[in-house]
Coordinates of C-alpha atoms and ligand atoms in Angstrom, one line a residue:
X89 CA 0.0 0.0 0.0
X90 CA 1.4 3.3 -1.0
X91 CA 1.4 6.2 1.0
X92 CA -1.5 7.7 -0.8
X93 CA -3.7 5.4 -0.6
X94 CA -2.6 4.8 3.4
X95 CA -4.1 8.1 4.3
X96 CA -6.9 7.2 2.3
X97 CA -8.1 4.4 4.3
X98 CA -7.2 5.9 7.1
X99 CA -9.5 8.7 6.7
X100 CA -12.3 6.4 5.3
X101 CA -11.1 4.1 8.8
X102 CA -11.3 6.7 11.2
X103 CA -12.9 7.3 14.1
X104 CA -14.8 9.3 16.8
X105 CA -18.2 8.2 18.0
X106 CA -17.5 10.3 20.7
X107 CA -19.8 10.6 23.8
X108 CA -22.2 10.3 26.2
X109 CA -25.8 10.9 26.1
X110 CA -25.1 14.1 27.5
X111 CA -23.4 15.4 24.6
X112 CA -25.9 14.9 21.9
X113 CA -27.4 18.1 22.7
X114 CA -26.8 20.6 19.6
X115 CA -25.2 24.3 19.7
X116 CA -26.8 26.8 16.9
X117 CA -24.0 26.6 14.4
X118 CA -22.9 30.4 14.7
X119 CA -23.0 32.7 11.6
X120 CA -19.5 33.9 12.5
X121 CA -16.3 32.7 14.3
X122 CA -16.8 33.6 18.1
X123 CA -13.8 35.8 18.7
X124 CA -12.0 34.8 22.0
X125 CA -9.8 37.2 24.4
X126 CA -8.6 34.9 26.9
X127 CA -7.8 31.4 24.9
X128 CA -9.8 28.7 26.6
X129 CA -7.3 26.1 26.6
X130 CA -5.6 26.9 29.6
X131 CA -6.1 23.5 30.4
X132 CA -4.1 22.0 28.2
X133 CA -4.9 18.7 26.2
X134 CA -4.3 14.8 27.3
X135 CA -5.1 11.4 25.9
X136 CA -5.3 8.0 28.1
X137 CA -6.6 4.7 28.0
X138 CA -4.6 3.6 25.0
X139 CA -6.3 0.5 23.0
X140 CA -5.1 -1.1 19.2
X141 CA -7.9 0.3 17.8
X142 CA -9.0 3.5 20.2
X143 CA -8.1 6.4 22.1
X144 CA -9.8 8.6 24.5
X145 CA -9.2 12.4 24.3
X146 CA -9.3 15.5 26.5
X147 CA -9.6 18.7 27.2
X148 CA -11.6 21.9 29.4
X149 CA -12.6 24.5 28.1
X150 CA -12.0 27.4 30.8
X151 CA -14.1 30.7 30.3
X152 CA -12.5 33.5 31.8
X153 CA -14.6 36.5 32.6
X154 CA -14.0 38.5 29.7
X155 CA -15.4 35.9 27.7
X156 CA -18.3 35.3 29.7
X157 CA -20.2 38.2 28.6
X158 CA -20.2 37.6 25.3
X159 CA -20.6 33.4 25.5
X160 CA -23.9 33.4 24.0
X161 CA -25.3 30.4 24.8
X162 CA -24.2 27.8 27.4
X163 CA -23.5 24.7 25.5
X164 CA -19.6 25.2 22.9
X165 CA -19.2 23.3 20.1
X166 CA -15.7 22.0 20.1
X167 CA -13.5 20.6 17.0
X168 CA -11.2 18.3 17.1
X169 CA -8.5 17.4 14.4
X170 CA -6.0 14.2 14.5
X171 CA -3.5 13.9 12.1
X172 CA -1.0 11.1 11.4
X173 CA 2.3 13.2 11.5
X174 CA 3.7 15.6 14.0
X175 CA 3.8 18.6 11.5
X176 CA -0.1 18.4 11.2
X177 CA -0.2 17.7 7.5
X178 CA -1.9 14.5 7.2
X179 CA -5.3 14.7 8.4
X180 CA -6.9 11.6 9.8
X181 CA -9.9 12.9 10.6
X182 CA -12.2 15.6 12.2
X183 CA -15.2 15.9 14.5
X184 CA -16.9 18.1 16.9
X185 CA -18.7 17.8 19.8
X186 CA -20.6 19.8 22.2
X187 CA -20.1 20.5 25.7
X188 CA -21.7 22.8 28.4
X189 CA -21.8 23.6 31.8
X190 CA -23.4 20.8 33.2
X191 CA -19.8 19.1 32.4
X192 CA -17.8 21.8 33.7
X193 CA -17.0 22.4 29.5
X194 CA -14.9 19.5 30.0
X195 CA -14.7 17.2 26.5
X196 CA -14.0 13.5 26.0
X197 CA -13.7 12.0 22.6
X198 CA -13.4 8.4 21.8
X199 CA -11.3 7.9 19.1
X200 CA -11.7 4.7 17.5
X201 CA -10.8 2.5 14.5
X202 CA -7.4 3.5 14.8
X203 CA -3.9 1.4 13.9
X204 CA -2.2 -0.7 16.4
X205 CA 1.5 0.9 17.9
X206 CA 0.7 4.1 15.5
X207 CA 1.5 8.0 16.4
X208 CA -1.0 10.5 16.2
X209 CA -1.0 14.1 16.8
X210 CA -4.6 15.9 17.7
X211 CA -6.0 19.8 18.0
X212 CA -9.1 21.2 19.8
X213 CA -10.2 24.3 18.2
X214 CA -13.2 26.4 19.0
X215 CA -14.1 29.5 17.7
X216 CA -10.5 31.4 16.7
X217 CA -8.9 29.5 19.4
X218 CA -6.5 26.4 19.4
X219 CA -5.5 24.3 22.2
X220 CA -1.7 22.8 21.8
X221 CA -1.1 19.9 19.7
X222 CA -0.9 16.7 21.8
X223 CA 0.7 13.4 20.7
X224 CA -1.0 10.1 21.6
X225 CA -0.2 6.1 20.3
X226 CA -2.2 3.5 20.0
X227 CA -1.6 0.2 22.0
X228 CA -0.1 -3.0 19.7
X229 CA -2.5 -5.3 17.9
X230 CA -3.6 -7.8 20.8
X231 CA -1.1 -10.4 19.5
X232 CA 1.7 -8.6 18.3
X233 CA 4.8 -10.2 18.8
X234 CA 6.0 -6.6 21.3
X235 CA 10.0 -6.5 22.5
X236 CA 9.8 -3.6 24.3
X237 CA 6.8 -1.5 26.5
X238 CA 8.2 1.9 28.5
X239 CA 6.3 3.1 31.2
X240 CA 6.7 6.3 33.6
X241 CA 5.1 4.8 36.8
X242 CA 4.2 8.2 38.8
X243 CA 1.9 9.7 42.0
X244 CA 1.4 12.0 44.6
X245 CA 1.7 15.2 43.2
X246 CA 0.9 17.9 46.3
X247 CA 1.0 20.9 44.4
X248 CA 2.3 23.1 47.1
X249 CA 5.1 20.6 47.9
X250 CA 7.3 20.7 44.8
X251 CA 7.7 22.1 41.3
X252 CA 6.7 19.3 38.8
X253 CA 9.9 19.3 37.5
X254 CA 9.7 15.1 37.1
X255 CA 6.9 15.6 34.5
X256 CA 9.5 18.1 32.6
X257 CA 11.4 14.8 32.5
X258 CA 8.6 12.3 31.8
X259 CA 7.7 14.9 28.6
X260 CA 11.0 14.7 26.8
X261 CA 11.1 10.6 27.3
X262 CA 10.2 8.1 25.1
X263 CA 7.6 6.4 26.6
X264 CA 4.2 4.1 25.4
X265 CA 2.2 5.7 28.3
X266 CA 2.9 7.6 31.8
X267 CA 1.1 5.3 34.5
X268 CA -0.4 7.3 37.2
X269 CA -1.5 5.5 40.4
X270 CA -2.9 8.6 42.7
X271 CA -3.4 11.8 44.4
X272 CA -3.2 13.7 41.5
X273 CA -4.6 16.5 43.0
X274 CA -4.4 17.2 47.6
X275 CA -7.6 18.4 49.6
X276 CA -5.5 19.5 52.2
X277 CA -2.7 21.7 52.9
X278 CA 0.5 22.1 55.7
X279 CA 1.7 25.2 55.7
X280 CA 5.3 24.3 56.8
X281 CA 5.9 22.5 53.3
X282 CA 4.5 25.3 51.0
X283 CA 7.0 25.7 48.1
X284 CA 3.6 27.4 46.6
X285 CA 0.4 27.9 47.3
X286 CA -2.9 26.2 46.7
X287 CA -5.9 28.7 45.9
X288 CA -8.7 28.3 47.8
X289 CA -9.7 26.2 51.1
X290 CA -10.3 22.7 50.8
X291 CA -12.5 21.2 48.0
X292 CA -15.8 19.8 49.0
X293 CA -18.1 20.9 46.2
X294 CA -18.0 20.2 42.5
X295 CA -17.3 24.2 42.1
X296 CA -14.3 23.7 44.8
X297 CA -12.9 20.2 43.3
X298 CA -13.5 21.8 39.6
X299 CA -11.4 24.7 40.9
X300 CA -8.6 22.7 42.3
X301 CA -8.2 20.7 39.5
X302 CA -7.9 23.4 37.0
X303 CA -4.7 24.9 39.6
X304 CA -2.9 21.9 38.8
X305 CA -3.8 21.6 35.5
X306 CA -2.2 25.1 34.7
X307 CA 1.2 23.7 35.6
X308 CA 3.1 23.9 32.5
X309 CA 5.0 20.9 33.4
X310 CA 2.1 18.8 34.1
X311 CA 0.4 19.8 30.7
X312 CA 3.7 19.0 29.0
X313 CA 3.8 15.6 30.4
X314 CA -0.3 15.0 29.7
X315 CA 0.9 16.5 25.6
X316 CA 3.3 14.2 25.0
X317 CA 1.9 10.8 26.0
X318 CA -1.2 8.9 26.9
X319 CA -1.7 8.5 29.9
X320 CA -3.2 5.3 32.3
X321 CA -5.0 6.3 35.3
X322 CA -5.9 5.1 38.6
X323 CA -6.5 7.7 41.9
X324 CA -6.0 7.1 45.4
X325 CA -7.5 9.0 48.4
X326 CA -6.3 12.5 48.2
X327 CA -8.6 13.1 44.8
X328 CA -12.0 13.1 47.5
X329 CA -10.1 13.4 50.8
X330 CA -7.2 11.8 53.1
X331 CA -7.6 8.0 54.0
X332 CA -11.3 8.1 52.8
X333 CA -12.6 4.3 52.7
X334 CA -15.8 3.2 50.4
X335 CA -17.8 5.5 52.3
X336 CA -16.2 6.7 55.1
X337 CA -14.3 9.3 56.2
X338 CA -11.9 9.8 58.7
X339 CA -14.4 12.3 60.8
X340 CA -17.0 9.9 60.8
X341 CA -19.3 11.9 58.7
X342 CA -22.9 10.3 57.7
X343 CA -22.2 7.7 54.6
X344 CA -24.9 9.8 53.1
X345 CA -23.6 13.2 53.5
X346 CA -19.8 12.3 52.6
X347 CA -21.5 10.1 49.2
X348 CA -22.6 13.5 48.1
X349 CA -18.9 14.5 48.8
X350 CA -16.8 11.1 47.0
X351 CA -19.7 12.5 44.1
X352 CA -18.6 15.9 43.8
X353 CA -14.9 14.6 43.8
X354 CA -15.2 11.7 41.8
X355 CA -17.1 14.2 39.0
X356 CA -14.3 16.7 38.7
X357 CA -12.1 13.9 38.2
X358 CA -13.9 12.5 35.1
X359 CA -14.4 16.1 33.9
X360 CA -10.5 16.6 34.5
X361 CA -9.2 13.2 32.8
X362 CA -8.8 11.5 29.8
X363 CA -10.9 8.4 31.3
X364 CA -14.2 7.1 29.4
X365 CA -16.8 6.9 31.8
X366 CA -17.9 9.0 34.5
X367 CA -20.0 8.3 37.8
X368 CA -22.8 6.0 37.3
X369 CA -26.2 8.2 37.4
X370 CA -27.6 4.8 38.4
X371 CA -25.8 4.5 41.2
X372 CA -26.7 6.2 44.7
X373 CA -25.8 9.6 45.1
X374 CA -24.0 9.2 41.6
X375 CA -21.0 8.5 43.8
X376 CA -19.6 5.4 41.9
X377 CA -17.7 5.4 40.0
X378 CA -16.2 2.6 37.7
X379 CA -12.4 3.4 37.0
X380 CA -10.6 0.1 37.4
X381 CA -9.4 -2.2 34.3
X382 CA -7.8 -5.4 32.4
X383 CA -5.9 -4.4 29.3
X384 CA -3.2 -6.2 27.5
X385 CA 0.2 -4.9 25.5
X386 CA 0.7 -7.6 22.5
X387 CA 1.8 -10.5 23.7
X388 CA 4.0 -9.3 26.0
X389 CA 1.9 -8.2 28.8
X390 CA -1.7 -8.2 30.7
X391 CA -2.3 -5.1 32.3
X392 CA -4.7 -4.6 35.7
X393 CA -5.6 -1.1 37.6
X394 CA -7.1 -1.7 40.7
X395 CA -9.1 0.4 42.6
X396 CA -8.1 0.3 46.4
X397 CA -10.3 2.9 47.6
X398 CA -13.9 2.8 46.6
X399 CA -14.5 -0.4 47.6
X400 CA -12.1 -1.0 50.6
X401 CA -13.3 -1.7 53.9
X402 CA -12.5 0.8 56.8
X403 CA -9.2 0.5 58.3
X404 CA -8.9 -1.4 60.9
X405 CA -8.8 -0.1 64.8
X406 CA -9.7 3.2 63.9
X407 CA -9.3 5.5 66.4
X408 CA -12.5 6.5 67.6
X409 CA -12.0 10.5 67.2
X410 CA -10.0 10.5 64.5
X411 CA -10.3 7.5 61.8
X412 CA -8.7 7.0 58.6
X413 CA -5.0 5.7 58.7
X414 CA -2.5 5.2 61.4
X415 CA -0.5 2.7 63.3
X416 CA -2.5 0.1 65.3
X417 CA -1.4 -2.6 67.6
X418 CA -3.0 -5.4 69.1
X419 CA -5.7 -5.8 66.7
X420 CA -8.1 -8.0 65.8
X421 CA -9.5 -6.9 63.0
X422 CA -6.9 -6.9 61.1
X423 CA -6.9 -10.6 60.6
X424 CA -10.8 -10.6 59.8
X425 CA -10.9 -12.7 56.3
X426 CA -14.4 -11.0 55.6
X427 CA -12.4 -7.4 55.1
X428 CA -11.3 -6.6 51.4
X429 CA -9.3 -4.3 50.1
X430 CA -10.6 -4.1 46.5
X431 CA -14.1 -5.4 47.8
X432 CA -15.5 -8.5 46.1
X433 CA -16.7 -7.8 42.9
X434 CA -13.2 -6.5 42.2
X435 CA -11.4 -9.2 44.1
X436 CA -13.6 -11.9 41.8
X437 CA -12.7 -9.8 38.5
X438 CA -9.0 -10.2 39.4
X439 CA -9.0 -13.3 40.0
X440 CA -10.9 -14.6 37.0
X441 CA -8.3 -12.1 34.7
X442 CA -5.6 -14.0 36.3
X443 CA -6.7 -17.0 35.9
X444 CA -7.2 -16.3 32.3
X445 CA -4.2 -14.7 31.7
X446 CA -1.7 -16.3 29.1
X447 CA 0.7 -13.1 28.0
X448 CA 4.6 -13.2 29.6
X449 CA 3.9 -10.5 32.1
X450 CA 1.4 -9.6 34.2
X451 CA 1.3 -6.2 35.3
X452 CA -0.7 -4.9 38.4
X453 CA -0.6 -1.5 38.7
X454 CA -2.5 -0.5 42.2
X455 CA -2.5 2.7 44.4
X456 CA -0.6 1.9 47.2
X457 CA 2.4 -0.7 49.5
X458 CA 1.3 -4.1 49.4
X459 CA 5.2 -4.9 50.9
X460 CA 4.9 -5.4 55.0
X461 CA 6.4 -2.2 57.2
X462 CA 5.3 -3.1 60.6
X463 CA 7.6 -2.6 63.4
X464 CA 8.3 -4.0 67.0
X465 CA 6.2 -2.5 69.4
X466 CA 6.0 -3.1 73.5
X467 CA 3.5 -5.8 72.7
X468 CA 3.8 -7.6 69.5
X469 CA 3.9 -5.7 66.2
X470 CA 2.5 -2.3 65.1
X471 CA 0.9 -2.1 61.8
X472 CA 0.2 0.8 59.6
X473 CA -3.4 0.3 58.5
X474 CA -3.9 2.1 55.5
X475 CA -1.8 0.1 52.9
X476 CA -2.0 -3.7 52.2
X477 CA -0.4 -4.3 55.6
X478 CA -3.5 -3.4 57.3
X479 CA -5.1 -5.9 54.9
X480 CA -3.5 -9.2 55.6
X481 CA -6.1 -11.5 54.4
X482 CA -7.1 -10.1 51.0
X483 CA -3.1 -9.3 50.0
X484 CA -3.1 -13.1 51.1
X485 CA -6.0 -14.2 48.8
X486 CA -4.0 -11.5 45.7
X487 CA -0.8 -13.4 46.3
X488 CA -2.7 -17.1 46.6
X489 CA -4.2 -16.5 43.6
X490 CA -1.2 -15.8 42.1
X491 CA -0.1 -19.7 42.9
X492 CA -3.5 -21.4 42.6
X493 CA -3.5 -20.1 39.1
X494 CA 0.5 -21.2 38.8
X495 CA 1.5 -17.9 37.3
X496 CA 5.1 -16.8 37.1
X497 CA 6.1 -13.3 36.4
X498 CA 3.7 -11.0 38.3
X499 CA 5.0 -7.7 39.2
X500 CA 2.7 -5.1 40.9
X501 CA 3.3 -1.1 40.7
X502 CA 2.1 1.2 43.2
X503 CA 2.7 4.7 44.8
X504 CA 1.0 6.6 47.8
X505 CA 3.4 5.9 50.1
X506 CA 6.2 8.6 49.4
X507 CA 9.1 6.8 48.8
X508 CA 10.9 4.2 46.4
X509 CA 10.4 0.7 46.8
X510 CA 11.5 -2.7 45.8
X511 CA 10.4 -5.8 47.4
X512 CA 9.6 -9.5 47.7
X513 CA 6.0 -10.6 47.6
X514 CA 5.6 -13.5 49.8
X515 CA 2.7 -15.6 51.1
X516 CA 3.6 -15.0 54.1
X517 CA 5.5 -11.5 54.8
X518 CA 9.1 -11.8 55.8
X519 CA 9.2 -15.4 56.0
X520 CA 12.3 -16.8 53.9
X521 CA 10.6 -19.9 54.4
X522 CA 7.7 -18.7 52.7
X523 CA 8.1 -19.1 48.6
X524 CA 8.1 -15.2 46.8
X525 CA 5.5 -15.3 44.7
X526 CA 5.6 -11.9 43.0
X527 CA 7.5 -8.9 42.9
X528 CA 7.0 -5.4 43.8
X529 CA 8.0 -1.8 42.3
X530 CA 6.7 1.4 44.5
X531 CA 7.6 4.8 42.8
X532 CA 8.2 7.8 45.1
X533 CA 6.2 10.8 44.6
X534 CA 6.1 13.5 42.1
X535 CA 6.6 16.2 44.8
X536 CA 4.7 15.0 48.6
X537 CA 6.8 14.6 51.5
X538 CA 8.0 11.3 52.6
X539 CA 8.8 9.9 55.4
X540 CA 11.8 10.6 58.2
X541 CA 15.0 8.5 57.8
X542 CA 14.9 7.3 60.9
X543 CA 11.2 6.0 61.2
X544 CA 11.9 4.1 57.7
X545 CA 15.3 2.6 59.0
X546 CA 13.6 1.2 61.7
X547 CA 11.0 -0.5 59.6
X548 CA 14.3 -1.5 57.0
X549 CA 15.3 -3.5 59.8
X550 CA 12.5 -5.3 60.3
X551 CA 11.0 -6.2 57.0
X552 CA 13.3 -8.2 55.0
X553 CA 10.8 -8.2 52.1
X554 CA 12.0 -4.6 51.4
X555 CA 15.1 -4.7 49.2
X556 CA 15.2 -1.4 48.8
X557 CA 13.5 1.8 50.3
X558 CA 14.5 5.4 50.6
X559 CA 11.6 8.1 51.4
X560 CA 14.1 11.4 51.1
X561 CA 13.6 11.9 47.0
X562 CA 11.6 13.1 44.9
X563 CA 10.5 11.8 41.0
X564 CA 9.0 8.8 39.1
X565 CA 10.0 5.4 38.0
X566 CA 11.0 4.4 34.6
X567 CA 9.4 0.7 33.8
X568 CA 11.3 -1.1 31.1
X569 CA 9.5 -4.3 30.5
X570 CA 11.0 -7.1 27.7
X571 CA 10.2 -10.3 27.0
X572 CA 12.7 -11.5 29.4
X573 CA 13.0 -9.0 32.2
X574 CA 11.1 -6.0 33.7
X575 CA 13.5 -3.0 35.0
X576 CA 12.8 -0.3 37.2
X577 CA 15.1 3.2 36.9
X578 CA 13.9 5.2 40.1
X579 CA 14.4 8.6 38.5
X580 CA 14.6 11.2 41.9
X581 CA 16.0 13.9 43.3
X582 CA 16.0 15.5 46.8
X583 CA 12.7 17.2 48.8
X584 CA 11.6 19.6 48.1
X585 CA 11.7 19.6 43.9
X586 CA 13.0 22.8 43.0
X587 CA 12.8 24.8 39.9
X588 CA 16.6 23.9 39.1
X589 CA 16.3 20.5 40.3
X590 CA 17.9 17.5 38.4
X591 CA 16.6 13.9 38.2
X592 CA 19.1 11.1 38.8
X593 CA 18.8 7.5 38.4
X594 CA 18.5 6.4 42.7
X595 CA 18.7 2.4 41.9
X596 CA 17.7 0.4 39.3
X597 CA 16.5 -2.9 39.9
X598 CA 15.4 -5.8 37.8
X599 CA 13.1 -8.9 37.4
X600 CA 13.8 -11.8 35.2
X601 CA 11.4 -13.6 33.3
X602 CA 11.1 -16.9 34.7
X603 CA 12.4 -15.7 38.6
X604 CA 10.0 -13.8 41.1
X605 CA 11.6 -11.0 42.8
X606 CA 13.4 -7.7 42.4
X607 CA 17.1 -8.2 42.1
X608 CA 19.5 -4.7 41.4
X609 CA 21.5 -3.9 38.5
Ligands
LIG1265 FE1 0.2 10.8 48.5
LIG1266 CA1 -2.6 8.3 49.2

């Protein structure tokens, strides 16, 4: 097929049936090209949840109040152009859809009958503005025969705690997709860590969430990053509030009342992500919503993100006043088998996709630790409750799934907890005894605060399933998975991420095809 006829069927091929129902509302096609004095695309652009065949676009429009006057009516149609080369000269195809208030002006367009492990380059226009140009690729044909899948594995970006100078890095890389495991946006704030400043209070309402989002998504870094490669998402707690669990917080506030909350929250996020479904109006409140996923790259890997907060039950031994996460001793609960982590339906899902699963790796890319960190304490061992550690029997039922389905070459990917991490997976924690069953890379965060030395060399000492951990840097990890190994660069540099900061490579570590856990390089 020559080139000519290449673009051809590319443009018959192509794509968009974008949208929800929402969206098939129509804007009165205006006589003349709305004139705009603030651009609306402050925003940025981003793609995400990269298939052979589709992509999912995004942007926001933002109307500043100079524009407001003369908006004309609420709902904005938006165009969108994709083109199959970098200098925009080869048009795939173009579209437009309408957005409105309702949706916080945020867009989402499906793009689909695209190529397998092919580049495209995309523009939003709407009136006489243009958002930047974005690049986004296309996941390999289902069984390609793939050598090679580069992933930035990132989280925990607190705005005020760091400039974002790790996505300046993760922007000039050559990557298939930046995998994002949480708090992309804080609630809260600390005053004694502010490198700069959040705008407003703490977000409980859509206006306040919407509002909080659109601070971070100003960053230039953080649009550069979002530009330059799709991304693969998953949150954590700090996009609703700290150490929220299902439907509970850790004031103790009504289920009710804080469902109307996780609602508001888990709204902005769809409006602020390049993610394909939104909160289930079905559900109550319209707090649910369905984010977690089974995806494969070629043949070369199966790809899970797993939800750890929406379903989870409530931390064990909370204390009474003030729940949520902490470290608990002498406590029951947290050997009760009927708690879960990802709650059942999840758990079941997992467990069937494993059992199913017939690619070389198997990828599980989850918010948080699932490595033990408990420490001595005057009577037996204190437990931090929050991560998988405060969920012994579900990590057990993960990790004895693992075996009963007799799978080699699991590795799971997390974040949340601040600081770089490789470890053993073991069905039973720290126990050489005990076969390792999996392996574990944590990334440290974008810019949050980790943990004091001394604290973390005390739990060092006492968890031999940690091969590596170091809370004082700052970054993301670099995920180089081949058919016979997957590596891990922890790209980081010291708190707090300045403007002139530099990423270095803190360890690398590596897991061979065949061989369950980390060793270094
Ligand atoms: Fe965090
Ligand atoms: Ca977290």
């Amino acid at each position: 097929m020559n080139r000519r006829d290449f673009t051809l069927q590319l443009q018959r091929s192509a794509l968009v049936l974008a949208m929800a129902p929402w969206l098939t509302a129509t804007a009165q096609p205006s006589e003349q090209v709305r004139r705009w004095r603030s651009n609306p695309f402050a925003l940025g652009v981003a793609s995400g949840r990269p298939r052979p065949d589709s992509v999912v676009l995004w942007t926001r429009l933002l109307i500043a109040e100079e524009d407001r006057a003369s908006a004309g009516p609420d709902a904005l149609r938006v165009q969108v152009t994709v083109y199959a080369d970098a200098a925009l000269k080869r048009r795939v195809q173009k579209t437009d859809v309408v957005t409105d208030a309702s949706r916080g002006h945020s867009v989402h367009v499906h793009l689909q009958n695209l190529q397998p492990a092919t580049d495209y380059w995309y523009r939003f226009s709407q009136g006489d503005a243009f958002s930047t140009v974005g690049h986004t690729r296309t996941a390999p044909a289902a069984n390609a025969d793939v050598q090679q899948l580069r992933i930035a594995l990132a989280s925990c970006q607190h705005y005020e705690h760091g400039q974002y100078i790790a996505h300046q890095e993760i922007a000039q890389q050559s990557l298939d997709f930046v995998l994002f495991v949480g708090d992309y946006i804080y609630e809260s704030t600390n005053p004694q860590l502010m490198v700069r400043q959040h705008s407003g209070g703490e977000p409980k309402t859509l206006a306040q969430y919407r509002e909080r989002y659109a601070q971070y998504k100003r960053d230039p870094h953080l649009q550069a990053a979002h530009a330059a490669h799709p991304w693969v998402l998953m949150w954590d707690d700090h996009e609703v509030v700290n150490d929220y669990a299902n439907d509970q917080d850790r004031n103790y506030t009504d289920p009710q009342q804080f469902l109307l909350r996780r609602a508001a929250a888990y709204q902005a996020y769809f409006e602020h992500q390049p993610v394909l479904i939104g909160p289930d109006p079905q559900s109550p409140q319209q707090a649910s919503m369905r984010l977690y996923e089974q995806f494969n790259w070629g043949k070369l890997a199966d790809i899970w993100t797993l939800d750890c907060r929406q379903y989870r039950s409530p931390q064990a031994c909370r204390d009474p006043v003030r729940g949520g996460g902490r470290m608990v001793t002498q406590c029951d609960e947290l050997d009760d088998p009927k708690r879960s982590m990802l709650g059942v339906e999840q758990e079941r899902w997992l467990d069937l996709g494993l059992a199913n699963s017939k690619r070389t790796w198997r990828l599980l890319a989850q918010a948080t630790l699932i490595a033990p960190t408990s420490i001595p304490a005057p009577v037996g061992r204190a437990t931090y409750n929050d991560a998988w550690d405060g969920y012994g029997p579900a990590r057990q039922r993960l990790l004895q799934s693992v075996v009963d389905h007799k799978l080699d070459n699991v590795v799971t990917l997390g974040g949340d907890v601040h600081m770089n991490v490789a470890s053993n997976l073991r069905l039973v924690p720290n126990d050489p005894q005990s076969p390792i069953v999996a392996s574990e890379f944590v990334t440290t965060s974008i810019t949050s605060r980790g943990m004091g030395d001394n604290v973390l060399s005390v739990i060092k000492a006492n968890n031999p399933d940690l091969l590596h951990a170091r809370a004082d840097e700052r970054g993301y990890s670099l995920i180089t998975v081949t058919p016979s190994s997957v590596r891990c660069d922890f790209r980081s540099t010291a708190f707090p991420a300045g403007k002139e900061a530099g990423l270095k490579t803190q360890a690398s570590y590596v897991v061979r095809s065949g061989k369950a856990g980390p060793t270094p390089v």
